[in-house]
Every structure is written in C-alpha cells, then in structure tokens.
Amino acid sequence: MQTNNIIQRDATFNPHVTTVPTGSYVAFPNEDTTRHHVFSFSPAKTFDLELFLSETPPPVHFEQAGVVVLGCNIHDQMQAFIVVSDAPYAALTNSTGTLELPELPEGRHRRRVWHSRVDDSQNVWWEGEISDTDNITVALELNALPPQPPKLSPLQQRFRDATHNH
C-alpha cells in the first residue's frame, strides 16, 4: 500500500487538504527545526503523534471514511484536513476549482462536494447522468461570519474608559 505524506514545513501542514482512499497510510515528516505534536480528535480517526523532530513517526492507518482534522499541540495555527473516502472516485480540485475525472464511466453517479470552510450541514450533493463530454458546475457558497470583537478584561475596560474619556 502506498504511503502519502503530509509534510510539516514553516509550521504549516503541506498539503492543506489531502484525499486518500479508505485503508491508506499517511506519514507526517517534519522538515522544520522545531518539534511538532500532530493529533486528531476526529471521529473518522483519532490519533496522537508525540513530539518529534527529524525522525518521522510510523505512518497512520486510515481505515474509516470521513474527514480527519489535523492539528499540532504546539502550534495552534497549524491545521489540515484528510478526506478519507470509500468512493470509487475521489480527487481534489486544482487552484481554479476545476476537476477532471477522465476514468469516470458514463452513467448515473452521485457526487459530494466538500470544502474545509463549509459546515458539514451544507455539504453539496449532485446526482445524475454523466457522459464523457459533460461539464458539470457545482457552486459553493461560503457564508463567513464577521469575527466577534474580543471581550475586554475588567482592567482593559478601565484603561479604555480612562483613555477615551479625555
């Protein structure tokens, strides 16, 4: 079985999104000079790779379909996604949002579109007949909520009141 890599470089997971078939293995090589502690609490796969630097821990086996959210216990901003699929065809779109599946046979198919910034309740499904000349467009609407202003501590509030009242 082929092993996929998600590399840690510049305190970032690379690639940000990976698609693998059910039963795949993924390794997490660290190319940074700092340690990382990769983990996931996702229902599809829960794991915890203790602090590691140049040595690569053994690959993780992903035997259940679902979306696995990755994090690093040391660098909170690090996040990535592994889409584990038991579908016969699964792939990532390119930078323009397009995808070609030349091996997809003509006939009736269901298609699920997933995006890391779309809540699971807003997953997009499409079902219908596909021929080898079809171009099908699926539009995703990302409804971003404005960030909430941070809550001020009592000391910060007193400072703000003191500096804004003069």
PDB file of C-alpha atoms in Angstrom, residues 17-108:
ATOM      1  CA  VAL A  17      -6.080  19.115   2.117  1.00  0.00           C
ATOM      2  CA  THR A  18      -5.312  15.513   1.164  1.00  0.00           C
ATOM      3  CA  THR A  19      -7.697  12.937  -0.283  1.00  0.00           C
ATOM      4  CA  VAL A  20      -6.942   9.254   0.316  1.00  0.00           C
ATOM      5  CA  PRO A  21      -8.917   6.051  -0.185  1.00  0.00           C
ATOM      6  CA  THR A  22     -10.083   4.119   2.870  1.00  0.00           C
ATOM      7  CA  GLY A  23      -7.291   1.848   4.099  1.00  0.00           C
ATOM      8  CA  SER A  24      -4.484   4.267   3.205  1.00  0.00           C
ATOM      9  CA  TYR A  25      -1.455   5.162   5.281  1.00  0.00           C
ATOM     10  CA  VAL A  26      -0.248   8.727   5.827  1.00  0.00           C
ATOM     11  CA  ALA A  27       3.156   9.710   7.219  1.00  0.00           C
ATOM     12  CA  PHE A  28       3.991  13.078   8.794  1.00  0.00           C
ATOM     13  CA  PRO A  29       7.628  14.020   8.075  1.00  0.00           C
ATOM     14  CA  ASN A  30       8.876  17.106   9.924  1.00  0.00           C
ATOM     15  CA  GLU A  31      11.126  19.394   7.843  1.00  0.00           C
ATOM     16  CA  ASP A  32      11.134  22.148  10.480  1.00  0.00           C
ATOM     17  CA  THR A  33      13.824  22.770  13.069  1.00  0.00           C
ATOM     18  CA  THR A  34      11.142  22.807  15.773  1.00  0.00           C
ATOM     19  CA  ARG A  35       9.240  19.875  17.195  1.00  0.00           C
ATOM     20  CA  HIS A  36       5.625  19.136  16.261  1.00  0.00           C
ATOM     21  CA  HIS A  37       2.931  17.114  18.025  1.00  0.00           C
ATOM     22  CA  VAL A  38       0.378  16.044  15.389  1.00  0.00           C
ATOM     23  CA  PHE A  39      -3.028  14.914  16.586  1.00  0.00           C
ATOM     24  CA  SER A  40      -6.662  14.425  15.556  1.00  0.00           C
ATOM     25  CA  PHE A  41      -9.824  14.024  17.612  1.00  0.00           C
ATOM     26  CA  SER A  42     -11.960  13.364  14.517  1.00  0.00           C
ATOM     27  CA  PRO A  43     -14.493  10.515  14.684  1.00  0.00           C
ATOM     28  CA  ALA A  44     -13.044   9.022  11.462  1.00  0.00           C
ATOM     29  CA  LYS A  45      -9.585   8.731  13.073  1.00  0.00           C
ATOM     30  CA  THR A  46      -8.276   9.718  16.478  1.00  0.00           C
ATOM     31  CA  PHE A  47      -4.506   9.639  16.926  1.00  0.00           C
ATOM     32  CA  ASP A  48      -1.688  11.413  18.724  1.00  0.00           C
ATOM     33  CA  LEU A  49       1.918  11.573  17.487  1.00  0.00           C
ATOM     34  CA  GLU A  50       4.078  12.704  20.392  1.00  0.00           C
ATOM     35  CA  LEU A  51       6.720  15.409  19.989  1.00  0.00           C
ATOM     36  CA  PHE A  52       9.035  14.626  17.139  1.00  0.00           C
ATOM     37  CA  LEU A  53      11.726  16.472  15.200  1.00  0.00           C
ATOM     38  CA  SER A  54      13.763  14.949  12.390  1.00  0.00           C
ATOM     39  CA  GLU A  55      12.575  11.365  12.852  1.00  0.00           C
ATOM     40  CA  THR A  56       9.303  10.538  11.109  1.00  0.00           C
ATOM     41  CA  PRO A  57       6.858   8.542  13.225  1.00  0.00           C
ATOM     42  CA  PRO A  58       5.352   5.384  11.701  1.00  0.00           C
ATOM     43  CA  PRO A  59       2.566   6.116   9.179  1.00  0.00           C
ATOM     44  CA  VAL A  60      -1.003   6.334  10.475  1.00  0.00           C
ATOM     45  CA  HIS A  61      -3.581   3.895   9.030  1.00  0.00           C
ATOM     46  CA  PHE A  62      -6.877   5.492   7.955  1.00  0.00           C
ATOM     47  CA  GLU A  63      -9.383   2.633   7.811  1.00  0.00           C
ATOM     48  CA  GLN A  64     -12.643   4.595   8.203  1.00  0.00           C
ATOM     49  CA  ALA A  65     -14.181   7.054   5.725  1.00  0.00           C
ATOM     50  CA  GLY A  66     -14.666  10.631   6.868  1.00  0.00           C
ATOM     51  CA  VAL A  67     -12.927  13.974   7.265  1.00  0.00           C
ATOM     52  CA  VAL A  68      -9.952  13.984   9.627  1.00  0.00           C
ATOM     53  CA  VAL A  69      -8.958  17.384  11.003  1.00  0.00           C
ATOM     54  CA  LEU A  70      -5.259  17.643  11.895  1.00  0.00           C
ATOM     55  CA  GLY A  71      -3.741  19.930  14.488  1.00  0.00           C
ATOM     56  CA  CYS A  72      -0.456  20.494  16.300  1.00  0.00           C
ATOM     57  CA  ASN A  73      -0.445  20.701  20.106  1.00  0.00           C
ATOM     58  CA  ILE A  74       2.421  23.205  19.985  1.00  0.00           C
ATOM     59  CA  HIS A  75       1.410  25.458  17.071  1.00  0.00           C
ATOM     60  CA  ASP A  76      -2.299  26.261  17.353  1.00  0.00           C
ATOM     61  CA  GLN A  77      -2.445  27.864  13.902  1.00  0.00           C
ATOM     62  CA  MET A  78      -1.457  24.586  12.210  1.00  0.00           C
ATOM     63  CA  GLN A  79      -4.476  22.866  10.678  1.00  0.00           C
ATOM     64  CA  ALA A  80      -5.002  20.500   7.763  1.00  0.00           C
ATOM     65  CA  PHE A  81      -7.581  18.026   6.521  1.00  0.00           C
ATOM     66  CA  ILE A  82      -7.510  14.438   5.283  1.00  0.00           C
ATOM     67  CA  VAL A  83     -10.609  13.377   3.359  1.00  0.00           C
ATOM     68  CA  VAL A  84     -10.749   9.579   3.661  1.00  0.00           C
ATOM     69  CA  SER A  85     -13.130   8.287   1.001  1.00  0.00           C
ATOM     70  CA  ASP A  86     -14.558   4.876   0.243  1.00  0.00           C
ATOM     71  CA  ALA A  87     -15.990   6.205  -3.046  1.00  0.00           C
ATOM     72  CA  PRO A  88     -14.619   4.588  -6.223  1.00  0.00           C
ATOM     73  CA  TYR A  89     -13.542   8.039  -7.483  1.00  0.00           C
ATOM     74  CA  ALA A  90     -12.236  10.869  -5.311  1.00  0.00           C
ATOM     75  CA  ALA A  91      -9.966  13.777  -6.141  1.00  0.00           C
ATOM     76  CA  LEU A  92      -9.051  17.354  -5.321  1.00  0.00           C
ATOM     77  CA  THR A  93      -9.854  20.367  -7.444  1.00  0.00           C
ATOM     78  CA  ASN A  94      -6.988  22.425  -8.819  1.00  0.00           C
ATOM     79  CA  SER A  95      -6.258  26.070  -7.960  1.00  0.00           C
ATOM     80  CA  THR A  96      -9.053  27.258 -10.280  1.00  0.00           C
ATOM     81  CA  GLY A  97     -11.601  24.971  -8.612  1.00  0.00           C
ATOM     82  CA  THR A  98     -11.888  22.547 -11.524  1.00  0.00           C
ATOM     83  CA  LEU A  99     -11.523  18.787 -11.521  1.00  0.00           C
ATOM     84  CA  GLU A 100     -11.179  16.223 -14.271  1.00  0.00           C
ATOM     85  CA  LEU A 101     -12.066  12.578 -13.772  1.00  0.00           C
ATOM     86  CA  PRO A 102     -11.159  11.004 -17.114  1.00  0.00           C
ATOM     87  CA  GLU A 103     -11.689   7.472 -15.763  1.00  0.00           C
ATOM     88  CA  LEU A 104     -15.284   8.153 -14.673  1.00  0.00           C
ATOM     89  CA  PRO A 105     -17.545   5.899 -16.768  1.00  0.00           C
ATOM     90  CA  GLU A 106     -20.715   7.206 -18.387  1.00  0.00           C
ATOM     91  CA  GLY A 107     -23.863   6.537 -16.401  1.00  0.00           C
ATOM     92  CA  ARG A 108     -25.605   7.634 -13.237  1.00  0.00           C
TER      93      ARG A 108
END
